[in-house]
CSV table of C-alpha atoms and ligand atoms in Angstrom, one decimal:
chain,number,residue,atom,x,y,z
A,757,MET,CA,83.9,99.8,128.1
A,758,ASN,CA,87.6,99.7,127.3
A,759,ASN,CA,90.3,102.0,128.7
A,760,PHE,CA,92.4,102.8,125.7
A,761,LEU,CA,94.2,105.5,127.6
A,762,ILE,CA,95.1,108.6,125.7
A,763,ASN,CA,95.7,111.4,128.2
A,764,GLN,CA,98.7,113.0,129.7
A,765,THR,CA,99.1,110.9,132.8
A,766,GLN,CA,98.6,107.5,131.2
A,767,THR,CA,100.1,105.9,128.2
A,768,PHE,CA,98.7,103.8,125.4
A,769,ARG,CA,98.2,100.3,126.9
A,770,PHE,CA,95.8,97.4,127.1
A,771,THR,CA,93.8,97.0,130.2
A,772,GLU,CA,94.5,93.9,132.4
A,773,GLU,CA,91.5,92.1,130.9
A,774,GLN,CA,92.6,92.9,127.4
A,775,GLU,CA,96.1,91.7,128.1
A,776,LEU,CA,94.8,88.5,129.7
A,777,LEU,CA,92.6,87.9,126.6
A,778,ARG,CA,95.7,88.5,124.4
A,779,LYS,CA,97.8,85.9,126.3
A,780,THR,CA,95.0,83.4,126.3
A,781,ILE,CA,94.3,83.7,122.6
A,782,ARG,CA,98.0,83.6,121.7
A,783,GLU,CA,98.3,80.3,123.7
A,784,VAL,CA,95.2,78.8,122.1
A,785,ALA,CA,96.3,79.8,118.6
A,786,GLU,CA,99.9,78.6,119.0
A,787,GLU,CA,98.8,75.3,120.4
A,788,ASN,CA,95.8,74.5,118.2
A,789,PHE,CA,96.1,76.4,114.9
A,790,LYS,CA,99.8,76.5,114.0
A,791,GLU,CA,100.3,73.1,112.4
A,792,LYS,CA,96.9,73.1,110.9
A,793,ALA,CA,97.5,76.4,109.2
A,794,ARG,CA,100.3,74.8,107.2
A,795,GLU,CA,98.2,71.8,106.4
A,796,THR,CA,95.1,73.6,105.3
A,797,ASP,CA,97.2,75.9,103.2
A,798,LYS,CA,97.9,72.8,101.2
A,799,THR,CA,94.6,70.9,101.4
A,800,HIS,CA,92.3,74.0,101.3
A,801,LYS,CA,90.2,72.2,103.9
A,802,PHE,CA,88.0,74.7,105.8
A,803,PRO,CA,89.1,74.5,109.5
A,804,ARG,CA,85.6,74.4,111.1
A,805,GLU,CA,87.2,72.7,114.1
A,806,ASN,CA,89.1,76.0,114.8
A,807,PHE,CA,85.9,77.9,114.7
A,808,ASN,CA,84.3,75.4,117.0
A,809,LEU,CA,87.2,75.8,119.5
A,810,LEU,CA,86.8,79.5,119.4
A,811,ALA,CA,83.1,79.0,120.0
A,812,LYS,CA,83.8,76.9,123.1
A,813,LEU,CA,86.0,79.7,124.5
A,814,GLY,CA,83.3,82.3,123.8
A,815,ILE,CA,85.3,84.1,121.1
A,816,THR,CA,82.6,83.7,118.4
A,817,GLY,CA,80.3,85.9,120.5
A,818,LEU,CA,83.0,88.4,121.7
A,819,ILE,CA,81.3,91.5,120.4
A,820,ILE,CA,77.7,90.3,120.6
A,821,PRO,CA,75.7,91.9,123.4
A,822,GLU,CA,75.3,89.8,126.6
A,823,LYS,CA,71.6,90.0,126.2
A,824,TYR,CA,71.9,87.7,123.2
A,825,GLY,CA,74.5,85.3,124.7
A,826,GLY,CA,77.7,87.2,123.7
A,827,SER,CA,80.5,88.6,125.9
A,828,GLU,CA,79.9,92.2,124.8
A,829,LEU,CA,83.6,93.1,124.9
A,830,ASP,CA,84.9,96.3,123.5
A,831,TYR,CA,86.2,96.5,119.9
A,832,ILE,CA,89.8,96.7,121.0
A,833,SER,CA,89.4,93.3,122.5
A,834,TYR,CA,88.1,92.1,119.2
A,835,VAL,CA,91.2,93.7,117.5
A,836,ILE,CA,93.4,91.8,119.9
A,837,ALA,CA,91.6,88.5,119.2
A,838,ILE,CA,91.8,88.9,115.4
A,839,LYS,CA,95.4,89.9,115.5
A,840,GLU,CA,96.6,87.1,117.8
A,841,ILE,CA,94.7,84.5,115.7
A,842,ALA,CA,96.0,86.0,112.4
A,843,ARG,CA,99.6,85.8,113.8
A,844,VAL,CA,99.2,82.1,113.6
A,845,CYS,CA,96.4,81.4,111.1
A,846,ALA,CA,95.1,84.2,108.8
A,847,VAL,CA,92.4,81.8,107.6
A,848,THR,CA,90.9,81.4,111.0
A,849,SER,CA,91.1,85.1,111.7
A,850,VAL,CA,89.0,86.0,108.6
A,851,ILE,CA,86.5,83.2,109.3
A,852,LEU,CA,86.0,84.8,112.7
A,853,GLY,CA,86.1,88.3,111.4
A,854,VAL,CA,83.4,87.8,108.7
A,855,HIS,CA,81.3,85.9,111.2
A,856,SER,CA,81.6,88.6,113.8
A,857,SER,CA,81.9,92.0,112.2
A,858,LEU,CA,80.2,91.4,108.8
A,859,CYS,CA,77.4,89.0,109.8
A,860,SER,CA,76.6,89.3,113.5
A,861,MET,CA,77.1,93.1,113.9
A,862,PRO,CA,74.7,94.3,111.2
A,863,ILE,CA,72.1,92.1,113.0
A,864,VAL,CA,73.0,93.7,116.3
A,865,LYS,CA,72.8,97.2,114.7
A,866,PHE,CA,69.8,96.9,112.3
A,867,GLY,CA,67.9,93.7,113.1
A,868,SER,CA,64.4,93.6,114.5
A,869,GLU,CA,64.1,92.2,118.0
A,870,CYS,CA,62.7,89.0,116.5
A,871,LEU,CA,65.8,88.6,114.2
A,872,LYS,CA,68.2,89.3,117.0
A,873,GLU,CA,66.5,86.6,119.2
A,874,LYS,CA,66.4,84.2,116.3
A,875,TYR,CA,70.0,84.5,115.1
A,876,LEU,CA,72.3,86.3,117.6
A,877,ARG,CA,72.3,83.6,120.3
A,878,LYS,CA,73.2,80.9,117.8
A,879,LEU,CA,75.9,83.1,116.2
A,880,ALA,CA,77.3,84.0,119.6
A,881,CYS,CA,77.8,80.4,120.6
A,882,GLY,CA,79.0,79.3,117.2
A,883,GLU,CA,76.1,77.0,116.5
A,884,LEU,CA,75.7,79.1,113.3
A,885,LEU,CA,78.5,80.5,111.2
A,886,GLY,CA,77.9,83.8,109.4
A,887,ALA,CA,78.8,85.3,106.0
A,888,TYR,CA,78.3,88.5,104.1
A,889,CYS,CA,77.3,88.8,100.4
A,890,LEU,CA,77.8,92.2,98.9
A,891,SER,CA,80.1,91.7,95.8
A,892,GLU,CA,79.1,90.2,92.6
A,893,PRO,CA,81.0,88.9,89.5
A,894,GLY,CA,80.6,92.3,87.9
A,895,SER,CA,80.7,94.6,90.9
A,896,GLY,CA,83.3,94.7,93.7
A,897,SER,CA,84.6,98.2,94.4
A,898,ASP,CA,81.5,99.7,92.8
A,899,ALA,CA,79.2,97.9,95.3
A,900,ALA,CA,76.1,99.9,94.3
A,901,ALA,CA,76.3,98.5,90.8
A,902,MET,CA,75.0,95.1,91.9
A,903,GLN,CA,72.6,93.2,89.7
A,904,THR,CA,71.0,90.9,92.2
A,905,LYS,CA,67.3,91.7,92.4
A,906,ALA,CA,64.8,91.4,95.2
A,907,GLU,CA,61.2,91.6,94.0
A,908,ASP,CA,58.7,92.8,96.7
A,909,LYS,CA,55.7,90.4,96.8
A,910,GLY,CA,54.1,91.8,99.9
A,911,SER,CA,54.7,89.3,102.7
A,912,TYR,CA,57.9,88.0,101.0
A,913,PHE,CA,60.6,88.9,98.5
A,914,ILE,CA,61.9,86.9,95.5
A,915,LEU,CA,65.7,87.1,95.1
A,916,ASN,CA,67.6,86.3,91.9
A,917,GLY,CA,71.2,86.9,91.1
A,918,THR,CA,74.8,85.8,91.9
A,919,LYS,CA,76.9,87.0,94.8
A,920,ALA,CA,80.7,86.5,94.6
A,921,TRP,CA,83.8,86.2,96.8
A,922,ILE,CA,81.8,84.9,99.8
A,923,THR,CA,84.2,84.2,102.6
A,924,ASN,CA,83.0,81.1,104.6
A,925,GLY,CA,81.1,80.3,101.4
A,926,SER,CA,79.0,77.2,101.6
A,927,GLU,CA,80.4,76.4,105.1
A,928,ALA,CA,78.3,79.2,106.6
A,929,ASP,CA,74.8,78.9,107.9
A,930,VAL,CA,73.5,82.5,107.8
A,931,TYR,CA,74.1,85.1,105.2
A,932,ILE,CA,73.6,88.9,105.0
A,933,VAL,CA,72.6,89.4,101.4
A,934,PHE,CA,72.3,92.7,99.6
A,935,ALA,CA,70.0,93.0,96.6
A,936,GLN,CA,68.3,95.7,94.5
A,937,THR,CA,64.7,96.3,95.3
A,938,ASN,CA,64.5,99.4,93.1
A,939,PRO,CA,67.3,99.6,90.5
A,940,ASP,CA,66.1,103.1,89.3
A,941,LEU,CA,67.2,104.5,92.7
A,942,LYS,CA,70.7,103.0,92.4
A,943,HIS,CA,72.4,102.8,95.9
A,944,LYS,CA,69.2,104.0,97.5
A,945,GLY,CA,67.3,101.0,96.1
A,946,ILE,CA,69.5,98.4,97.8
A,947,THR,CA,68.0,96.3,100.6
A,948,ALA,CA,69.6,93.9,103.1
A,949,PHE,CA,68.2,90.5,103.9
A,950,ILE,CA,69.1,87.6,106.2
A,951,LEU,CA,69.2,84.2,104.4
A,952,GLU,CA,69.7,80.7,105.7
A,953,LYS,CA,71.7,78.2,103.7
A,954,ASN,CA,69.1,75.5,103.3
A,955,ILE,CA,66.4,77.7,101.8
A,956,GLN,CA,65.2,76.5,98.4
A,957,GLY,CA,66.9,78.1,95.4
A,958,VAL,CA,70.3,78.8,97.1
A,959,SER,CA,73.3,77.1,95.6
A,960,PHE,CA,77.1,77.6,95.7
A,961,GLY,CA,79.8,77.7,93.0
A,962,LYS,CA,83.1,76.0,93.1
A,963,LEU,CA,85.7,77.0,95.6
A,964,GLU,CA,88.0,79.7,94.3
A,965,ASP,CA,91.6,78.5,94.0
A,966,LYS,CA,93.3,81.4,95.7
A,967,LEU,CA,96.9,82.7,96.1
A,968,GLY,CA,96.5,82.9,99.9
A,969,ILE,CA,94.0,82.2,102.7
A,970,ARG,CA,93.4,79.1,100.7
A,971,ALA,CA,91.1,77.4,103.2
A,972,SER,CA,88.6,80.2,103.8
A,973,ALA,CA,86.1,78.5,101.4
A,974,THR,CA,85.6,81.5,99.1
A,975,CYS,CA,82.9,80.8,96.5
A,976,GLN,CA,79.9,82.3,94.7
A,977,MET,CA,76.3,82.1,95.9
A,978,HIS,CA,73.6,81.6,93.3
A,979,LEU,CA,70.1,82.8,94.1
A,980,ASP,CA,67.4,81.3,91.9
A,981,ASN,CA,63.9,82.5,92.8
A,982,VAL,CA,64.7,82.4,96.5
A,983,LYS,CA,61.7,83.2,98.6
A,984,VAL,CA,62.6,85.3,101.6
A,985,PRO,CA,59.9,86.2,104.2
A,986,GLU,CA,59.6,90.0,104.9
A,987,GLU,CA,60.6,89.3,108.6
A,988,ASN,CA,64.1,88.6,107.2
A,989,LEU,CA,64.5,92.2,106.0
A,990,LEU,CA,67.4,93.8,107.8
A,991,GLY,CA,66.6,97.4,108.4
A,992,ASN,CA,64.1,99.1,106.0
A,993,ILE,CA,63.7,98.7,102.3
A,994,GLY,CA,66.4,100.9,100.6
A,995,ASP,CA,68.7,101.0,103.7
A,996,GLY,CA,70.9,98.3,102.3
A,997,PHE,CA,73.8,100.4,101.0
A,998,LYS,CA,74.2,102.3,104.3
A,999,ILE,CA,74.0,99.0,106.2
A,1000,ALA,CA,76.7,97.6,103.9
A,1001,MET,CA,79.0,100.6,104.2
A,1002,SER,CA,78.7,101.1,108.0
A,1003,THR,CA,79.2,97.3,108.4
A,1004,LEU,CA,82.4,97.5,106.3
A,1005,ASP,CA,83.6,100.4,108.5
A,1006,ARG,CA,83.7,98.0,111.5
A,1007,GLY,CA,84.9,95.1,109.3
A,1008,ARG,CA,87.9,97.1,108.0
A,1009,ILE,CA,89.2,97.5,111.6
A,1010,GLY,CA,89.2,93.7,111.7
A,1011,ILE,CA,91.1,93.4,108.5
A,1012,ALA,CA,93.6,95.9,109.8
A,1013,ALA,CA,94.0,93.6,112.9
A,1014,GLN,CA,94.4,90.6,110.6
A,1015,ALA,CA,97.1,92.3,108.6
A,1016,LEU,CA,98.9,93.3,111.8
A,1017,GLY,CA,98.8,89.7,112.9
A,1018,ILE,CA,100.5,88.6,109.6
A,1019,ALA,CA,103.0,91.5,109.9
A,1020,GLN,CA,103.8,90.4,113.5
A,1021,ALA,CA,104.2,86.7,112.4
A,1022,SER,CA,106.6,87.9,109.6
A,1023,TYR,CA,108.6,89.9,112.1
A,1024,ASP,CA,108.8,87.1,114.7
A,1025,LEU,CA,110.0,84.6,112.1
A,1026,ALA,CA,112.5,86.9,110.4
A,1027,SER,CA,114.0,88.1,113.7
A,1028,SER,CA,114.3,84.6,115.2
A,1029,TYR,CA,115.9,83.4,111.9
A,1030,ALA,CA,118.3,86.3,111.9
A,1031,LYS,CA,119.4,85.5,115.4
A,1032,ALA,CA,120.2,81.9,114.5
A,1033,ARG,CA,121.6,82.2,111.0
A,1034,GLU,CA,125.3,82.8,110.5
A,1035,ALA,CA,127.1,84.4,107.5
A,1036,PHE,CA,130.6,85.9,107.2
A,1037,GLY,CA,131.5,84.5,110.6
A,1038,GLN,CA,128.6,86.0,112.6
A,1039,LYS,CA,124.9,86.0,113.2
A,1040,ILE,CA,123.2,87.9,110.5
A,1041,ILE,CA,121.2,89.9,113.1
A,1042,ASN,CA,124.5,91.8,113.7
A,1043,PHE,CA,124.4,93.3,110.2
A,1044,GLN,CA,122.8,96.7,109.8
A,1045,ALA,CA,121.2,95.7,106.5
A,1046,ILE,CA,119.1,93.1,108.5
A,1047,GLN,CA,118.6,95.3,111.5
A,1048,PHE,CA,117.2,98.1,109.3
A,1049,MET,CA,114.7,95.8,107.7
A,1050,LEU,CA,113.5,94.6,111.1
A,1051,VAL,CA,113.4,98.0,112.6
A,1052,GLU,CA,111.3,99.3,109.8
A,1053,ILE,CA,108.8,96.5,110.2
A,1054,ALA,CA,108.8,96.8,114.1
A,1055,THR,CA,108.2,100.5,114.0
A,1056,GLU,CA,105.4,100.2,111.5
A,1057,ILE,CA,103.7,97.4,113.5
A,1058,GLU,CA,103.7,99.8,116.5
A,1059,ALA,CA,102.2,102.6,114.3
A,1060,GLY,CA,99.7,100.2,112.7
A,1061,GLN,CA,98.6,99.0,116.1
A,1062,LEU,CA,98.0,102.5,117.3
A,1063,LEU,CA,96.0,103.4,114.2
A,1064,THR,CA,93.9,100.2,114.6
A,1065,CYS,CA,93.3,100.7,118.3
A,1066,GLN,CA,92.4,104.3,117.7
A,1067,ALA,CA,89.8,103.4,115.1
A,1068,ALA,CA,88.4,100.6,117.5
A,1069,ASN,CA,88.4,103.0,120.4
A,1070,MET,CA,86.5,105.7,118.5
A,1071,TYR,CA,83.9,103.1,117.5
A,1072,ASP,CA,83.7,102.1,121.2
A,1073,LEU,CA,83.2,105.7,122.2
A,1074,GLY,CA,80.4,106.2,119.7
A,1075,LEU,CA,82.4,108.6,117.6
A,1076,LYS,CA,82.4,108.6,113.8
A,1077,PHE,CA,85.3,106.3,112.8
A,1078,THR,CA,84.9,105.8,109.0
A,1079,ARG,CA,88.2,107.6,108.1
A,1080,GLN,CA,90.2,106.0,111.0
A,1081,ALA,CA,89.0,102.5,110.0
A,1082,ALA,CA,90.1,103.1,106.4
A,1083,GLU,CA,93.4,104.6,107.5
A,1084,ALA,CA,94.1,101.6,109.7
A,1085,LYS,CA,93.2,99.1,107.0
A,1086,LEU,CA,95.2,100.9,104.3
A,1087,PHE,CA,98.3,101.2,106.5
A,1088,CYS,CA,98.2,97.7,108.1
A,1089,SER,CA,97.4,95.8,104.9
A,1090,GLU,CA,100.3,97.5,103.0
A,1091,LEU,CA,102.5,96.8,106.0
A,1092,ALA,CA,101.6,93.1,106.1
A,1093,SER,CA,102.7,92.6,102.5
A,1094,LYS,CA,105.9,94.6,103.1
A,1095,ALA,CA,106.7,92.7,106.3
A,1096,ALA,CA,106.1,89.3,104.7
A,1097,ASN,CA,108.2,90.3,101.7
A,1098,LYS,CA,111.0,91.4,104.0
A,1099,ALA,CA,110.7,88.2,106.0
A,1100,VAL,CA,111.2,86.2,102.7
A,1101,GLN,CA,114.2,88.4,101.9
A,1102,ILE,CA,115.8,87.9,105.3
A,1103,LEU,CA,115.3,84.1,105.1
A,1104,GLY,CA,116.8,84.2,101.6
A,1105,GLY,CA,116.4,80.9,99.7
A,1106,TYR,CA,114.7,79.3,102.7
A,1107,GLY,CA,112.1,82.0,102.7
A,1108,TYR,CA,111.2,81.0,99.2
A,1109,THR,CA,110.4,77.4,100.1
A,1110,THR,CA,107.4,75.8,101.9
A,1111,GLU,CA,109.8,74.7,104.7
A,1112,TYR,CA,109.2,78.1,106.3
A,1113,ASP,CA,106.0,80.0,106.7
A,1114,ALA,CA,107.3,83.3,105.3
A,1115,GLN,CA,106.0,82.5,101.8
A,1116,ARG,CA,102.5,81.7,103.2
A,1117,TYR,CA,102.5,85.0,105.1
A,1118,LEU,CA,103.4,86.8,101.8
A,1119,ARG,CA,100.5,85.0,100.0
A,1120,ASP,CA,98.0,85.6,102.9
A,1121,ALA,CA,99.0,89.2,103.3
A,1122,LYS,CA,98.1,90.2,99.7
A,1123,ILE,CA,94.3,89.8,100.2
A,1124,THR,CA,94.2,92.3,103.0
A,1125,GLU,CA,95.0,95.0,100.4
A,1126,ILE,CA,92.0,93.8,98.4
A,1127,TYR,CA,89.0,92.5,100.4
A,1128,GLU,CA,86.6,94.7,102.4
A,1129,GLY,CA,87.7,97.5,100.1
A,1130,THR,CA,91.0,97.7,98.1
A,1131,SER,CA,93.7,100.1,99.2
A,1132,GLU,CA,92.5,102.4,96.4
A,1133,ILE,CA,89.0,102.5,97.9
A,1134,GLN,CA,90.4,103.2,101.3
A,1135,ARG,CA,92.3,106.2,99.8
A,1136,ILE,CA,89.0,107.4,98.3
A,1137,VAL,CA,87.2,107.0,101.7
A,1138,ILE,CA,90.0,108.9,103.5
A,1139,ALA,CA,90.1,111.6,100.9
A,1140,GLU,CA,86.4,112.2,101.0
A,1141,ASN,CA,86.5,112.4,104.8
A,1142,ILE,CA,89.5,114.7,104.9
A,1143,ILE,CA,88.0,117.0,102.2
A,1144,LYS,CA,84.8,117.2,104.2
A,1145,THR,CA,86.1,117.7,107.7
A,1146,GLY,CA,89.8,118.6,107.4
A,1147,LEU,CA,92.6,116.7,109.1
A,1148,THR,CA,91.4,116.8,112.6
A,1149,HIS,CA,92.9,115.9,116.0
A,1150,MET,CA,93.2,112.2,116.5
A,1151,SER,CA,90.5,111.9,119.1
A,1152,SER,CA,87.9,113.9,117.2
A,1153,ASN,CA,86.6,113.5,113.7
B,554,CAA,N1,78.5,104.6,106.5
B,554,CAA,C1,77.2,104.9,106.2
B,554,CAA,N2,76.8,105.4,105.1
B,554,CAA,C2,77.7,105.6,104.1
B,554,CAA,C3,79.1,105.3,104.3
B,554,CAA,C4,79.5,104.8,105.5
B,554,CAA,N3,80.7,104.4,105.8
B,554,CAA,N4,79.8,105.6,103.2
B,554,CAA,C5,78.9,106.1,102.3
B,554,CAA,N5,77.7,106.1,102.9
B,554,CAA,C6,76.4,106.6,102.3
B,554,CAA,C7,76.6,108.1,101.8
B,554,CAA,O1,76.4,109.0,102.9
B,554,CAA,C8,75.6,108.2,100.8
B,554,CAA,O2,74.3,108.5,101.3
B,554,CAA,P1,73.3,109.5,100.6
B,554,CAA,O3,72.9,108.9,99.3
B,554,CAA,O4,72.1,109.5,101.6
B,554,CAA,O5,74.0,110.8,100.5
B,554,CAA,C9,75.6,106.8,100.1
B,554,CAA,O6,76.1,105.9,101.1
B,554,CAA,C10,76.4,106.7,98.9
B,554,CAA,O7,77.7,107.2,99.1
B,554,CAA,P2,78.8,107.4,98.0
B,554,CAA,O8,78.2,108.3,97.0
B,554,CAA,O9,80.1,107.8,98.6
B,554,CAA,O10,78.8,105.9,97.4
B,554,CAA,P3,79.6,105.4,96.1
B,554,CAA,O11,78.7,104.5,95.3
B,554,CAA,O12,80.4,106.5,95.5
B,554,CAA,O13,80.6,104.3,96.8
B,554,CAA,C11,82.6,103.6,98.0
B,554,CAA,C12,81.5,104.7,97.8
B,554,CAA,C13,83.5,104.1,99.1
B,554,CAA,C14,83.4,103.4,96.7
B,554,CAA,C15,81.9,102.3,98.3
B,554,CAA,O14,81.2,101.7,97.2
B,554,CAA,C16,82.9,101.2,98.8
B,554,CAA,O15,83.3,101.2,100.0
B,554,CAA,N6,83.2,100.2,97.9
B,554,CAA,C17,84.0,99.1,98.3
B,554,CAA,C18,83.1,97.9,98.6
B,554,CAA,C19,83.8,96.9,99.4
B,554,CAA,O16,84.5,97.2,100.4
B,554,CAA,N7,83.6,95.7,99.1
B,554,CAA,C20,84.2,94.6,99.9
B,554,CAA,C21,83.3,93.4,99.8
B,554,CAA,S1,83.0,92.6,101.2
B,554,CAA,C22,84.2,91.4,101.3
B,554,CAA,O17,85.3,91.7,101.0
B,554,CAA,C23,83.7,90.2,101.8
B,554,CAA,C24,84.5,89.2,102.5
B,554,CAA,O18,84.0,88.1,102.6
B,554,CAA,C25,85.8,89.5,103.2
């Protein structure tokens, strides 16, 4: 268990193991993902080789229990990994994030022993890549309004419908799919299933041509009379909405970490540029106008990191963390866009060209305000929790 220290004698800091993990991932990402991130932004080519490298290093099973071949590290370590990867390649960080928190974790939390044995080892070692299918063309924020149906046939279910905005799309091997087993019950009629790619009746739409994270292979999944054995039910019939929501709670901490990585990359680029660039006879870092922009980003990165680690720590400690996860995602995703925007501004004309990464950071940052729940949805989640419980001390809920 982690030691995110929050008492009077010790300050907020990573443990030695967490710090070692941070350094290792930073080196790996810098060395292997940096150039490719620029390339795949242009080609849209899904960087499976990045995922394979993370698999070799055991990162694809970072939060999966040891019993199923994972490293069973704490969630702060996961935040560290996602942030360091996102600092170099936002695409690779979301590939890993969806694989880990949105696909592997619901199996850890709700899967039968048989499903855990069948899927978790292969997800942990990266032999399988995971994805999560909740949204549909007509339902995003209002997740309970999904139209995909699962008809109970006794020993199996028949699924029909279209899921949308699937990160890892047709590149994935295993999918957590949500469908309506009893539409009259609205959210209480939603059920979760595990599907494999090569099952009859599953097909994929064209790749979405996106503003940012262009290589993350986002597409639709079509389900045409797909026969799913009852063993592939995740949890019980009707548990799907709660599985989806509690999974997103963990996922949102990962998106906060991804956003922090993008904000950090923006800060690093803007500050190094400002130290080198001269105007009016001196380095532009000497101008307060530039310093103030950098200070604002730096301070907010610190604040975002504390919010994100707090949410992760509360999850690790078994406390309710829905509000804290939403706060971290809301704050960090809006920070990522702001930081990238400031980086473009500090770089001036150069920031607006593809010669520098600032424009990519700006494009990549925007999605963190949208996926896994928009900023507006995070505000709703926070409001509901604050209204219910009041604004409580940071270590309780
Ligand atoms: N954990 C467990 N259960 C939860 C929960 C949580 N965090 N939040 C709500 N629930 C439960 C409630 O307790 C309630 O249960 P009961 O019926 O037993 O009382 C039930 O779920 C319904 O709750 P609400 O009435 O609050 O539900 P709602 O329909 O009003 O929706 C919402 C609430 C917050 C708007 C929710 O729909 C939501 O989060 N929407 C956003 C969906 C989203 O994030 N989509 C992202 C898609 S995934 C993605 O982006 C994929 C990718 O590849 C990156």
